[in-house]
PDB file of C-alpha atoms and ligand atoms in Angstrom:
ATOM      1  CA  MET E   1     -20.903 -13.496 -14.749  1.00  0.00           C
ATOM      2  CA  ALA E   2     -19.842 -11.538 -11.675  1.00  0.00           C
ATOM      3  CA  ASP E   3     -17.907  -8.329 -12.243  1.00  0.00           C
ATOM      4  CA  ALA E   4     -15.110  -8.307  -9.656  1.00  0.00           C
ATOM      5  CA  TYR E   5     -13.128  -5.086  -9.570  1.00  0.00           C
ATOM      6  CA  SER E   6     -11.369  -3.454  -6.651  1.00  0.00           C
ATOM      7  CA  THR E   7     -12.075   0.141  -7.685  1.00  0.00           C
ATOM      8  CA  LEU E   8     -15.388  -0.139  -9.539  1.00  0.00           C
ATOM      9  CA  LEU E   9     -18.871  -1.215  -8.567  1.00  0.00           C
ATOM     10  CA  ILE E  10     -20.877  -2.619 -11.454  1.00  0.00           C
ATOM     11  CA  GLU E  11     -24.632  -2.898 -11.569  1.00  0.00           C
ATOM     12  CA  ARG E  12     -26.166  -4.449 -14.661  1.00  0.00           C
ATOM     13  CA  HIS E  13     -29.798  -3.592 -15.343  1.00  0.00           C
ATOM     14  CA  ALA E  14     -32.354  -5.738 -17.134  1.00  0.00           C
ATOM     15  CA  ASP E  15     -33.276  -2.746 -19.321  1.00  0.00           C
ATOM     16  CA  GLY E  16     -29.925  -3.158 -21.089  1.00  0.00           C
ATOM     17  CA  TYR E  17     -27.597  -0.703 -19.372  1.00  0.00           C
ATOM     18  CA  ALA E  18     -24.946  -0.864 -16.672  1.00  0.00           C
ATOM     19  CA  VAL E  19     -24.108   1.601 -13.921  1.00  0.00           C
ATOM     20  CA  VAL E  20     -20.377   1.802 -13.231  1.00  0.00           C
ATOM     21  CA  THR E  21     -19.515   3.513  -9.955  1.00  0.00           C
ATOM     22  CA  LEU E  22     -15.955   4.705  -9.350  1.00  0.00           C
ATOM     23  CA  ASN E  23     -15.140   3.435  -5.888  1.00  0.00           C
ATOM     24  CA  ARG E  24     -12.019   4.804  -4.219  1.00  0.00           C
ATOM     25  CA  PRO E  25     -13.742   6.783  -1.461  1.00  0.00           C
ATOM     26  CA  GLU E  26     -10.516   7.181   0.511  1.00  0.00           C
ATOM     27  CA  ALA E  27      -9.066   9.249  -2.362  1.00  0.00           C
ATOM     28  CA  LEU E  28     -12.212  10.963  -3.692  1.00  0.00           C
ATOM     29  CA  ASN E  29     -12.088   8.514  -6.617  1.00  0.00           C
ATOM     30  CA  ALA E  30      -8.700   9.770  -7.788  1.00  0.00           C
ATOM     31  CA  LEU E  31      -7.810   7.969 -11.004  1.00  0.00           C
ATOM     32  CA  ASN E  32      -4.887   5.620 -10.496  1.00  0.00           C
ATOM     33  CA  THR E  33      -3.477   2.877 -12.697  1.00  0.00           C
ATOM     34  CA  THR E  34      -5.719   0.223 -11.164  1.00  0.00           C
ATOM     35  CA  LEU E  35      -8.930   2.225 -11.613  1.00  0.00           C
ATOM     36  CA  THR E  36      -8.254   3.310 -15.166  1.00  0.00           C
ATOM     37  CA  GLY E  37      -7.128  -0.223 -16.055  1.00  0.00           C
ATOM     38  CA  GLU E  38     -10.279  -1.719 -14.579  1.00  0.00           C
ATOM     39  CA  LEU E  39     -12.488   0.804 -16.334  1.00  0.00           C
ATOM     40  CA  GLY E  40     -10.857  -0.057 -19.666  1.00  0.00           C
ATOM     41  CA  ASP E  41     -11.154  -3.783 -18.941  1.00  0.00           C
ATOM     42  CA  PHE E  42     -14.839  -3.434 -18.107  1.00  0.00           C
ATOM     43  CA  LEU E  43     -15.586  -1.467 -21.269  1.00  0.00           C
ATOM     44  CA  GLU E  44     -13.780  -4.094 -23.345  1.00  0.00           C
ATOM     45  CA  SER E  45     -15.701  -6.869 -21.587  1.00  0.00           C
ATOM     46  CA  VAL E  46     -19.058  -5.363 -22.595  1.00  0.00           C
ATOM     47  CA  ALA E  47     -18.089  -4.081 -26.064  1.00  0.00           C
ATOM     48  CA  ASP E  48     -19.789  -7.083 -27.702  1.00  0.00           C
ATOM     49  CA  ASP E  49     -22.294  -7.762 -24.933  1.00  0.00           C
ATOM     50  CA  ASP E  50     -25.806  -7.106 -26.270  1.00  0.00           C
ATOM     51  CA  GLY E  51     -27.084  -6.966 -22.701  1.00  0.00           C
ATOM     52  CA  VAL E  52     -25.193  -3.705 -22.137  1.00  0.00           C
ATOM     53  CA  ARG E  53     -26.192  -1.087 -24.700  1.00  0.00           C
ATOM     54  CA  CYS E  54     -25.471   2.027 -22.651  1.00  0.00           C
ATOM     55  CA  ILE E  55     -23.330   2.849 -19.607  1.00  0.00           C
ATOM     56  CA  VAL E  56     -23.830   5.271 -16.754  1.00  0.00           C
ATOM     57  CA  LEU E  57     -20.508   6.282 -15.194  1.00  0.00           C
ATOM     58  CA  THR E  58     -20.770   7.858 -11.779  1.00  0.00           C
ATOM     59  CA  GLY E  59     -18.873   8.462  -8.550  1.00  0.00           C
ATOM     60  CA  SER E  60     -19.870   9.319  -5.012  1.00  0.00           C
ATOM     61  CA  VAL E  61     -22.026  12.163  -3.744  1.00  0.00           C
ATOM     62  CA  LYS E  62     -18.869  14.100  -2.806  1.00  0.00           C
ATOM     63  CA  ALA E  63     -16.760  13.353  -5.863  1.00  0.00           C
ATOM     64  CA  PHE E  64     -17.172  12.004  -9.349  1.00  0.00           C
ATOM     65  CA  ALA E  65     -13.349  11.993  -9.359  1.00  0.00           C
ATOM     66  CA  ALA E  66     -10.931  14.544  -7.856  1.00  0.00           C
ATOM     67  CA  GLY E  67      -8.378  14.064 -10.593  1.00  0.00           C
ATOM     68  CA  ALA E  68      -5.565  11.769 -11.507  1.00  0.00           C
ATOM     69  CA  ASP E  69      -3.947  10.272  -8.410  1.00  0.00           C
ATOM     70  CA  ILE E  70      -1.422  12.907  -7.392  1.00  0.00           C
ATOM     71  CA  LYS E  71       0.269  10.558  -4.916  1.00  0.00           C
ATOM     72  CA  GLU E  72       0.848   7.992  -7.663  1.00  0.00           C
ATOM     73  CA  MET E  73       2.121  10.626 -10.120  1.00  0.00           C
ATOM     74  CA  ALA E  74       4.234  12.758  -7.807  1.00  0.00           C
ATOM     75  CA  ASP E  75       7.544  10.878  -8.129  1.00  0.00           C
ATOM     76  CA  GLN E  76       7.299   9.818 -11.753  1.00  0.00           C
ATOM     77  CA  ALA E  77      10.221  10.795 -13.947  1.00  0.00           C
ATOM     78  CA  TYR E  78       9.849  11.949 -17.523  1.00  0.00           C
ATOM     79  CA  ALA E  79      11.190   8.600 -18.714  1.00  0.00           C
ATOM     80  CA  ASP E  80       8.465   6.791 -16.688  1.00  0.00           C
ATOM     81  CA  MET E  81       5.736   9.009 -18.122  1.00  0.00           C
ATOM     82  CA  TYR E  82       7.053   8.715 -21.679  1.00  0.00           C
ATOM     83  CA  ARG E  83       7.660   4.976 -21.643  1.00  0.00           C
ATOM     84  CA  GLY E  84       4.462   4.195 -19.767  1.00  0.00           C
ATOM     85  CA  ASN E  85       2.528   6.630 -21.979  1.00  0.00           C
ATOM     86  CA  PHE E  86       0.812   7.687 -18.804  1.00  0.00           C
ATOM     87  CA  PHE E  87      -2.995   7.632 -19.091  1.00  0.00           C
ATOM     88  CA  ALA E  88      -2.929   7.408 -22.887  1.00  0.00           C
ATOM     89  CA  ARG E  89      -4.255   3.848 -22.901  1.00  0.00           C
ATOM     90  CA  ALA E  90      -7.025   4.735 -20.455  1.00  0.00           C
ATOM     91  CA  HIS E  91      -7.995   7.709 -22.604  1.00  0.00           C
ATOM     92  CA  ASP E  92      -8.036   5.655 -25.785  1.00  0.00           C
ATOM     93  CA  ARG E  93     -10.041   2.787 -24.303  1.00  0.00           C
ATOM     94  CA  VAL E  94     -12.820   5.142 -23.178  1.00  0.00           C
ATOM     95  CA  ALA E  95     -12.678   7.293 -26.317  1.00  0.00           C
ATOM     96  CA  SER E  96     -12.955   4.298 -28.646  1.00  0.00           C
ATOM     97  CA  PHE E  97     -15.926   2.658 -26.857  1.00  0.00           C
ATOM     98  CA  ARG E  98     -18.719   2.623 -29.432  1.00  0.00           C
ATOM     99  CA  LYS E  99     -21.781   2.576 -27.188  1.00  0.00           C
ATOM    100  CA  PRO E 100     -22.920   5.648 -25.244  1.00  0.00           C
ATOM    101  CA  ILE E 101     -21.473   6.491 -21.848  1.00  0.00           C
ATOM    102  CA  ILE E 102     -23.389   8.998 -19.726  1.00  0.00           C
ATOM    103  CA  ALA E 103     -21.412  10.697 -16.950  1.00  0.00           C
ATOM    104  CA  ALA E 104     -23.584  11.295 -13.868  1.00  0.00           C
ATOM    105  CA  VAL E 105     -21.571  13.847 -11.906  1.00  0.00           C
ATOM    106  CA  SER E 106     -22.072  14.809  -8.295  1.00  0.00           C
ATOM    107  CA  GLY E 107     -19.496  16.836  -6.355  1.00  0.00           C
ATOM    108  CA  TYR E 108     -15.952  17.274  -7.634  1.00  0.00           C
ATOM    109  CA  ALA E 109     -14.998  16.502 -11.235  1.00  0.00           C
ATOM    110  CA  LEU E 110     -11.498  17.945 -11.255  1.00  0.00           C
ATOM    111  CA  GLY E 111      -8.451  17.487 -13.449  1.00  0.00           C
ATOM    112  CA  GLY E 112      -8.525  13.938 -14.798  1.00  0.00           C
ATOM    113  CA  GLY E 113     -12.031  13.610 -13.290  1.00  0.00           C
ATOM    114  CA  CYS E 114     -13.323  16.469 -15.442  1.00  0.00           C
ATOM    115  CA  GLU E 115     -11.460  14.980 -18.393  1.00  0.00           C
ATOM    116  CA  LEU E 116     -13.039  11.571 -17.816  1.00  0.00           C
ATOM    117  CA  ALA E 117     -16.511  13.159 -17.613  1.00  0.00           C
ATOM    118  CA  MET E 118     -15.832  14.997 -20.883  1.00  0.00           C
ATOM    119  CA  LEU E 119     -14.683  11.742 -22.520  1.00  0.00           C
ATOM    120  CA  CYS E 120     -18.202  10.454 -21.891  1.00  0.00           C
ATOM    121  CA  ASP E 121     -20.884  11.234 -24.461  1.00  0.00           C
ATOM    122  CA  PHE E 122     -22.815  13.653 -22.295  1.00  0.00           C
ATOM    123  CA  ILE E 123     -22.836  14.796 -18.708  1.00  0.00           C
ATOM    124  CA  ILE E 124     -25.802  14.954 -16.371  1.00  0.00           C
ATOM    125  CA  ALA E 125     -24.830  16.978 -13.305  1.00  0.00           C
ATOM    126  CA  SER E 126     -26.275  17.262  -9.856  1.00  0.00           C
ATOM    127  CA  GLU E 127     -26.688  20.769  -8.413  1.00  0.00           C
ATOM    128  CA  THR E 128     -23.597  20.079  -6.291  1.00  0.00           C
ATOM    129  CA  ALA E 129     -21.289  19.316  -9.216  1.00  0.00           C
ATOM    130  CA  LYS E 130     -18.066  21.288  -9.528  1.00  0.00           C
ATOM    131  CA  PHE E 131     -15.895  21.091 -12.623  1.00  0.00           C
ATOM    132  CA  GLY E 132     -12.318  22.266 -12.913  1.00  0.00           C
ATOM    133  CA  GLN E 133      -8.889  21.814 -14.447  1.00  0.00           C
ATOM    134  CA  PRO E 134      -6.770  22.790 -11.437  1.00  0.00           C
ATOM    135  CA  GLU E 135      -3.564  21.154 -12.686  1.00  0.00           C
ATOM    136  CA  ILE E 136      -1.908  24.573 -12.845  1.00  0.00           C
ATOM    137  CA  ASN E 137      -1.946  24.630  -9.042  1.00  0.00           C
ATOM    138  CA  LEU E 138       0.319  21.562  -9.163  1.00  0.00           C
ATOM    139  CA  GLY E 139       2.686  23.078 -11.670  1.00  0.00           C
ATOM    140  CA  VAL E 140       1.337  21.022 -14.571  1.00  0.00           C
ATOM    141  CA  ALA E 141      -1.471  21.096 -17.141  1.00  0.00           C
ATOM    142  CA  PRO E 142      -4.341  18.841 -18.239  1.00  0.00           C
ATOM    143  CA  GLY E 143      -3.019  15.606 -19.733  1.00  0.00           C
ATOM    144  CA  ILE E 144      -6.049  13.476 -20.633  1.00  0.00           C
ATOM    145  CA  GLY E 145      -7.554  15.741 -23.269  1.00  0.00           C
ATOM    146  CA  GLY E 146      -8.939  18.427 -20.953  1.00  0.00           C
ATOM    147  CA  SER E 147      -7.439  21.476 -22.612  1.00  0.00           C
ATOM    148  CA  GLN E 148      -8.918  20.355 -25.929  1.00  0.00           C
ATOM    149  CA  ARG E 149     -12.324  19.020 -24.910  1.00  0.00           C
ATOM    150  CA  LEU E 150     -13.044  21.810 -22.415  1.00  0.00           C
ATOM    151  CA  THR E 151     -12.229  24.434 -25.041  1.00  0.00           C
ATOM    152  CA  ARG E 152     -14.502  22.747 -27.562  1.00  0.00           C
ATOM    153  CA  ALA E 153     -17.272  22.480 -24.949  1.00  0.00           C
ATOM    154  CA  VAL E 154     -17.223  25.925 -23.356  1.00  0.00           C
ATOM    155  CA  GLY E 155     -15.132  28.072 -25.723  1.00  0.00           C
ATOM    156  CA  LYS E 156     -11.737  29.723 -25.340  1.00  0.00           C
ATOM    157  CA  ALA E 157     -12.654  32.410 -22.793  1.00  0.00           C
ATOM    158  CA  LYS E 158     -13.929  30.072 -20.097  1.00  0.00           C
ATOM    159  CA  ALA E 159     -11.471  27.266 -20.858  1.00  0.00           C
ATOM    160  CA  MET E 160      -8.531  29.644 -20.629  1.00  0.00           C
ATOM    161  CA  ASP E 161      -9.931  31.153 -17.422  1.00  0.00           C
ATOM    162  CA  MET E 162     -10.360  27.713 -15.840  1.00  0.00           C
ATOM    163  CA  CYS E 163      -7.007  26.297 -16.939  1.00  0.00           C
ATOM    164  CA  LEU E 164      -5.014  29.413 -16.018  1.00  0.00           C
ATOM    165  CA  THR E 165      -6.682  30.249 -12.693  1.00  0.00           C
ATOM    166  CA  GLY E 166      -7.661  26.701 -11.733  1.00  0.00           C
ATOM    167  CA  ARG E 167     -11.084  27.947 -10.647  1.00  0.00           C
ATOM    168  CA  MET E 168     -14.047  25.599 -10.500  1.00  0.00           C
ATOM    169  CA  MET E 169     -17.270  25.963 -12.446  1.00  0.00           C
ATOM    170  CA  ASP E 170     -20.475  25.140 -10.589  1.00  0.00           C
ATOM    171  CA  ALA E 171     -23.333  23.154 -12.121  1.00  0.00           C
ATOM    172  CA  ALA E 172     -25.362  26.212 -13.171  1.00  0.00           C
ATOM    173  CA  GLU E 173     -22.393  27.759 -14.981  1.00  0.00           C
ATOM    174  CA  ALA E 174     -21.520  24.388 -16.522  1.00  0.00           C
ATOM    175  CA  GLU E 175     -25.031  24.071 -17.946  1.00  0.00           C
ATOM    176  CA  ARG E 176     -25.032  27.684 -19.170  1.00  0.00           C
ATOM    177  CA  SER E 177     -21.687  27.084 -20.844  1.00  0.00           C
ATOM    178  CA  GLY E 178     -22.671  23.876 -22.624  1.00  0.00           C
ATOM    179  CA  LEU E 179     -20.437  21.554 -20.611  1.00  0.00           C
ATOM    180  CA  VAL E 180     -23.348  19.547 -19.212  1.00  0.00           C
ATOM    181  CA  SER E 181     -26.632  18.626 -20.828  1.00  0.00           C
ATOM    182  CA  ARG E 182     -28.845  18.736 -17.720  1.00  0.00           C
ATOM    183  CA  VAL E 183     -28.678  19.723 -14.061  1.00  0.00           C
ATOM    184  CA  VAL E 184     -30.883  17.926 -11.565  1.00  0.00           C
ATOM    185  CA  ALA E 185     -31.355  17.838  -7.805  1.00  0.00           C
ATOM    186  CA  SER E 186     -28.718  15.802  -6.048  1.00  0.00           C
ATOM    187  CA  ASP E 187     -31.091  13.024  -4.999  1.00  0.00           C
ATOM    188  CA  ALA E 188     -32.508  12.752  -8.543  1.00  0.00           C
ATOM    189  CA  LEU E 189     -29.150  12.358 -10.306  1.00  0.00           C
ATOM    190  CA  LEU E 190     -28.992   8.594 -10.623  1.00  0.00           C
ATOM    191  CA  ASP E 191     -32.670   8.213 -11.477  1.00  0.00           C
ATOM    192  CA  GLU E 192     -32.289  10.787 -14.235  1.00  0.00           C
ATOM    193  CA  ALA E 193     -29.175   9.073 -15.620  1.00  0.00           C
ATOM    194  CA  ARG E 194     -30.734   5.616 -15.385  1.00  0.00           C
ATOM    195  CA  ALA E 195     -33.868   6.818 -17.209  1.00  0.00           C
ATOM    196  CA  ALA E 196     -31.726   8.300 -19.985  1.00  0.00           C
ATOM    197  CA  ALA E 197     -29.698   5.074 -20.208  1.00  0.00           C
ATOM    198  CA  ALA E 198     -32.856   2.930 -20.329  1.00  0.00           C
ATOM    199  CA  LYS E 199     -34.279   5.146 -23.068  1.00  0.00           C
ATOM    200  CA  ILE E 200     -31.082   4.777 -25.130  1.00  0.00           C
ATOM    201  CA  ALA E 201     -30.860   1.031 -24.441  1.00  0.00           C
ATOM    202  CA  GLY E 202     -34.418   0.652 -25.792  1.00  0.00           C
ATOM    203  CA  GLN E 203     -33.466   2.052 -29.200  1.00  0.00           C
ATOM    204  CA  SER E 204     -31.866   0.218 -32.087  1.00  0.00           C
ATOM    205  CA  ILE E 205     -28.236  -0.333 -31.057  1.00  0.00           C
ATOM    206  CA  LEU E 206     -27.271   0.266 -34.685  1.00  0.00           C
ATOM    207  CA  ALA E 207     -28.963   3.668 -34.731  1.00  0.00           C
ATOM    208  CA  VAL E 208     -27.481   4.492 -31.318  1.00  0.00           C
ATOM    209  CA  MET E 209     -23.958   3.735 -32.487  1.00  0.00           C
ATOM    210  CA  ALA E 210     -24.502   5.644 -35.717  1.00  0.00           C
ATOM    211  CA  ASN E 211     -25.794   8.713 -33.873  1.00  0.00           C
ATOM    212  CA  LYS E 212     -22.796   8.662 -31.522  1.00  0.00           C
ATOM    213  CA  GLU E 213     -20.409   8.332 -34.440  1.00  0.00           C
ATOM    214  CA  LEU E 214     -22.086  11.201 -36.293  1.00  0.00           C
ATOM    215  CA  VAL E 215     -22.033  13.699 -33.437  1.00  0.00           C
ATOM    216  CA  ASN E 216     -18.406  12.837 -32.682  1.00  0.00           C
ATOM    217  CA  ALA E 217     -17.520  13.362 -36.347  1.00  0.00           C
ATOM    218  CA  ALA E 218     -18.539  17.014 -35.943  1.00  0.00           C
ATOM    219  CA  PHE E 219     -15.396  17.526 -33.853  1.00  0.00           C
ATOM    220  CA  GLU E 220     -13.080  16.089 -36.452  1.00  0.00           C
ATOM    221  CA  THR E 221     -14.361  17.296 -39.827  1.00  0.00           C
ATOM    222  CA  THR E 222     -15.341  20.385 -41.763  1.00  0.00           C
ATOM    223  CA  LEU E 223     -19.084  21.043 -42.076  1.00  0.00           C
ATOM    224  CA  THR E 224     -19.085  19.902 -45.693  1.00  0.00           C
ATOM    225  CA  GLN E 225     -17.251  16.651 -44.907  1.00  0.00           C
ATOM    226  CA  GLY E 226     -19.439  16.080 -41.850  1.00  0.00           C
ATOM    227  CA  VAL E 227     -22.644  16.527 -43.831  1.00  0.00           C
ATOM    228  CA  VAL E 228     -21.431  14.103 -46.508  1.00  0.00           C
ATOM    229  CA  PHE E 229     -20.490  11.565 -43.824  1.00  0.00           C
ATOM    230  CA  GLU E 230     -23.938  11.985 -42.223  1.00  0.00           C
ATOM    231  CA  ARG E 231     -25.690  11.502 -45.551  1.00  0.00           C
ATOM    232  CA  ARG E 232     -23.760   8.316 -46.303  1.00  0.00           C
ATOM    233  CA  LEU E 233     -24.339   6.861 -42.859  1.00  0.00           C
ATOM    234  CA  PHE E 234     -28.005   7.873 -42.957  1.00  0.00           C
ATOM    235  CA  HIS E 235     -28.447   6.106 -46.290  1.00  0.00           C
ATOM    236  CA  SER E 236     -26.662   3.013 -44.984  1.00  0.00           C
ATOM    237  CA  LEU E 237     -29.084   2.707 -42.052  1.00  0.00           C
ATOM    238  CA  PHE E 238     -31.691   1.636 -44.622  1.00  0.00           C
ATOM    239  CA  ALA E 239     -29.763  -1.626 -44.970  1.00  0.00           C
ATOM    240  CA  PHE E 240     -30.809  -2.609 -41.430  1.00  0.00           C
ATOM    241  CA  GLU E 241     -33.944  -4.446 -40.358  1.00  0.00           C
ATOM    242  CA  ASP E 242     -34.222  -1.991 -37.468  1.00  0.00           C
ATOM    243  CA  GLN E 243     -34.976   0.839 -39.899  1.00  0.00           C
ATOM    244  CA  LYS E 244     -37.820  -1.201 -41.427  1.00  0.00           C
ATOM    245  CA  GLU E 245     -39.087  -2.092 -37.965  1.00  0.00           C
ATOM    246  CA  GLY E 246     -38.853   1.474 -36.603  1.00  0.00           C
ATOM    247  CA  MET E 247     -40.739   3.009 -39.492  1.00  0.00           C
ATOM    248  CA  ALA E 248     -43.306   0.184 -39.723  1.00  0.00           C
ATOM    249  CA  ALA E 249     -44.007   0.514 -36.001  1.00  0.00           C
ATOM    250  CA  PHE E 250     -44.638   4.234 -36.418  1.00  0.00           C
ATOM    251  CA  VAL E 251     -47.058   3.650 -39.289  1.00  0.00           C
ATOM    252  CA  GLU E 252     -48.821   0.826 -37.399  1.00  0.00           C
ATOM    253  CA  LYS E 253     -48.969   2.931 -34.190  1.00  0.00           C
ATOM    254  CA  ARG E 254     -47.125   0.368 -32.058  1.00  0.00           C
ATOM    255  CA  LYS E 255     -43.865   0.205 -30.124  1.00  0.00           C
ATOM    256  CA  PRO E 256     -40.927  -0.915 -32.254  1.00  0.00           C
ATOM    257  CA  ALA E 257     -39.181  -4.182 -31.385  1.00  0.00           C
ATOM    258  CA  PHE E 258     -35.591  -3.539 -32.386  1.00  0.00           C
ATOM    259  CA  THR E 259     -33.266  -6.514 -32.785  1.00  0.00           C
ATOM    260  CA  GLY E 260     -29.967  -4.853 -33.642  1.00  0.00           C
ATOM    261  CA  ARG E 261     -30.013  -6.452 -37.082  1.00  0.00           C
TER     262      ARG E 261
HETATM  263  N1  LIG A 301      -5.021  12.356  -5.902  1.00  0.00           N
HETATM  264  C1  LIG A 301      -4.733  11.651  -4.790  1.00  0.00           C
HETATM  265  N2  LIG A 301      -5.418  11.787  -3.636  1.00  0.00           N
HETATM  266  C2  LIG A 301      -6.428  12.687  -3.614  1.00  0.00           C
HETATM  267  C3  LIG A 301      -6.760  13.453  -4.729  1.00  0.00           C
HETATM  268  C4  LIG A 301      -6.012  13.260  -5.925  1.00  0.00           C
HETATM  269  N3  LIG A 301      -6.279  13.917  -7.075  1.00  0.00           N
HETATM  270  N4  LIG A 301      -7.781  14.271  -4.390  1.00  0.00           N
HETATM  271  C5  LIG A 301      -8.073  14.002  -3.108  1.00  0.00           C
HETATM  272  N5  LIG A 301      -7.263  13.045  -2.636  1.00  0.00           N
HETATM  273  C6  LIG A 301      -7.225  12.472  -1.286  1.00  0.00           C
HETATM  274  C7  LIG A 301      -6.642  13.450  -0.280  1.00  0.00           C
HETATM  275  O1  LIG A 301      -5.230  13.401  -0.312  1.00  0.00           O
HETATM  276  C8  LIG A 301      -7.230  12.924   0.994  1.00  0.00           C
HETATM  277  O2  LIG A 301      -6.503  11.800   1.419  1.00  0.00           O
HETATM  278  P1  LIG A 301      -5.996  11.683   2.965  1.00  0.00           P
HETATM  279  O3  LIG A 301      -7.281  11.592   3.732  1.00  0.00           O
HETATM  280  O4  LIG A 301      -5.208  10.427   2.941  1.00  0.00           O
HETATM  281  O5  LIG A 301      -5.247  12.913   3.240  1.00  0.00           O
HETATM  282  C9  LIG A 301      -8.617  12.448   0.569  1.00  0.00           C
HETATM  283  O6  LIG A 301      -8.548  12.266  -0.836  1.00  0.00           O
HETATM  284  C10 LIG A 301      -9.718  13.459   0.863  1.00  0.00           C
HETATM  285  O7  LIG A 301      -9.344  14.688   0.256  1.00  0.00           O
HETATM  286  P2  LIG A 301      -9.280  16.071   1.063  1.00  0.00           P
HETATM  287  O8  LIG A 301      -9.005  15.850   2.505  1.00  0.00           O
HETATM  288  O9  LIG A 301      -8.359  16.973   0.318  1.00  0.00           O
HETATM  289  O10 LIG A 301     -10.802  16.541   0.892  1.00  0.00           O
HETATM  290  P3  LIG A 301     -11.352  18.034   0.935  1.00  0.00           P
HETATM  291  O11 LIG A 301     -12.827  17.919   0.990  1.00  0.00           O
HETATM  292  O12 LIG A 301     -10.659  18.842   1.978  1.00  0.00           O
HETATM  293  O13 LIG A 301     -10.921  18.689  -0.498  1.00  0.00           O
HETATM  294  C11 LIG A 301     -10.637  18.668  -2.891  1.00  0.00           C
HETATM  295  C12 LIG A 301     -11.467  18.164  -1.689  1.00  0.00           C
HETATM  296  C13 LIG A 301     -10.824  20.201  -3.057  1.00  0.00           C
HETATM  297  C14 LIG A 301     -11.183  17.986  -4.138  1.00  0.00           C
HETATM  298  C15 LIG A 301      -9.144  18.347  -2.670  1.00  0.00           C
HETATM  299  O14 LIG A 301      -9.026  16.963  -2.326  1.00  0.00           O
HETATM  300  C16 LIG A 301      -8.271  18.578  -3.864  1.00  0.00           C
HETATM  301  O15 LIG A 301      -7.936  19.700  -4.165  1.00  0.00           O
HETATM  302  N6  LIG A 301      -7.863  17.485  -4.569  1.00  0.00           N
HETATM  303  C17 LIG A 301      -6.961  17.556  -5.672  1.00  0.00           C
HETATM  304  C18 LIG A 301      -7.660  18.118  -6.915  1.00  0.00           C
HETATM  305  C19 LIG A 301      -6.691  18.208  -8.055  1.00  0.00           C
HETATM  306  O16 LIG A 301      -5.714  18.947  -8.010  1.00  0.00           O
HETATM  307  N7  LIG A 301      -6.940  17.450  -9.136  1.00  0.00           N
HETATM  308  C20 LIG A 301      -6.083  17.441 -10.297  1.00  0.00           C
HETATM  309  C21 LIG A 301      -5.076  16.346 -10.186  1.00  0.00           C
HETATM  310  S1  LIG A 301      -3.886  16.355 -11.491  1.00  0.00           S
HETATM  311  C22 LIG A 301      -4.701  15.667 -12.777  1.00  0.00           C
HETATM  312  O17 LIG A 301      -5.803  15.246 -12.687  1.00  0.00           O
HETATM  313  C23 LIG A 301      -3.902  15.611 -14.046  1.00  0.00           C
HETATM  314  C24 LIG A 301      -4.602  14.732 -15.047  1.00  0.00           C
HETATM  315  C25 LIG A 301      -3.711  14.492 -16.216  1.00  0.00           C
HETATM  316  C26 LIG A 301      -2.748  13.378 -15.943  1.00  0.00           C
HETATM  317  C27 LIG A 301      -2.368  12.687 -17.204  1.00  0.00           C
HETATM  318  C28 LIG A 301      -0.902  12.568 -17.318  1.00  0.00           C
HETATM  319  C29 LIG A 301      -0.479  12.152 -18.713  1.00  0.00           C
END
C-alpha cells in the first residue's frame, strides 16, 4: 500500500519500523492542520499493522519543526480555537499511540515542534538541534503540552527560564538536562535512530508496548501505585508465548524468535 501524504514522507523498512519525515520545507515544517491531521491518520493506519512496530519521526537538517503554523493561527478567534479544540486531536492521537515513536531532531524544534518531539517516547538529537518554547515572543504560551512535559523533563528552573525568556537550548544542554537521550553527529542522526528503531522492532511487540506503558505510568502515578502497576503488568507478561520464547532462547544460547503472541 502506498502512503500518499502531502506533508509527510513515509519510508517503511523491512526490519519492522517506519521513518516518517515532516515535509513542509517552505515553512520549516511548521505544524498546520494538514500536517497534524496526516500524522494522526498515518499513526492510526499502522496501529494494528504488525509490519510497523516502531516509528522514527524526523524533519529536515534545518528544522525538525519550527512550531505550530503561525500564519494559520494568527487570525483565529477564541471561538474558532475553542470550537475546533485547536491541536487537541493531534496531541491525543500521538499521545495515545501504543508503539514507540523516536524523535530524531536536527535543527530547530521550537514551540509546537518541541512539544511534538516531547510527545515522542525519546529524542535522539543531532549536534545542531535547538529546542525552545518561544511562544512568549508571540504573546502566547505553549499549547500542546510543552509547559508540562518540558517541566517534567528538565525541571522547573530551566523550563521556567525557557518559557519566560523564549531562549533556545542547544543539544549539549538538552542532553545534560535530560530532555534528549543521545546526541550524535549531524550526519549520523538517521542511522542512529534507525538502528534504535530496528532494535526495538526486533523485540517482542508485547514487551515493547508494556515497557512504554510502564515508563509513561511513572508520570501519572505515585511511586507506590506505579510499582504495583509494574508488578501486575510484569506478572501478566508470563501469559505470553514471547516470555517463554525469550527466556528459552537465553537458556539455549540462541536468538529469540518473537511472534507477538
Ligand atoms: N509558522 C509559520 N511559518 C514559519 C514558522 C512557523 N512557526 N517558522 C518559520 N516559518 C516560515 C517563515 O515565515 C519563512 O517563510 P517565508 O520564506 O515565506 O517568509 C520560512 O519558514 C523560513 O523561515 P525564516 O526565514 O524565518 O528562517 P530563519 O532561518 O531566518 O529563522 C527561525 C528560523 C528562527 C526558526 C524562525 O523561522 C522562527 O523564529 N520561527 C518561528 C518560531 C516560533 O515562534 N515557533 C513557535 C510557534 S507558536 C507554537 O508553536 C504554539 C504551539 C501551541 C499551539 C497550540 C494551540 C492550542
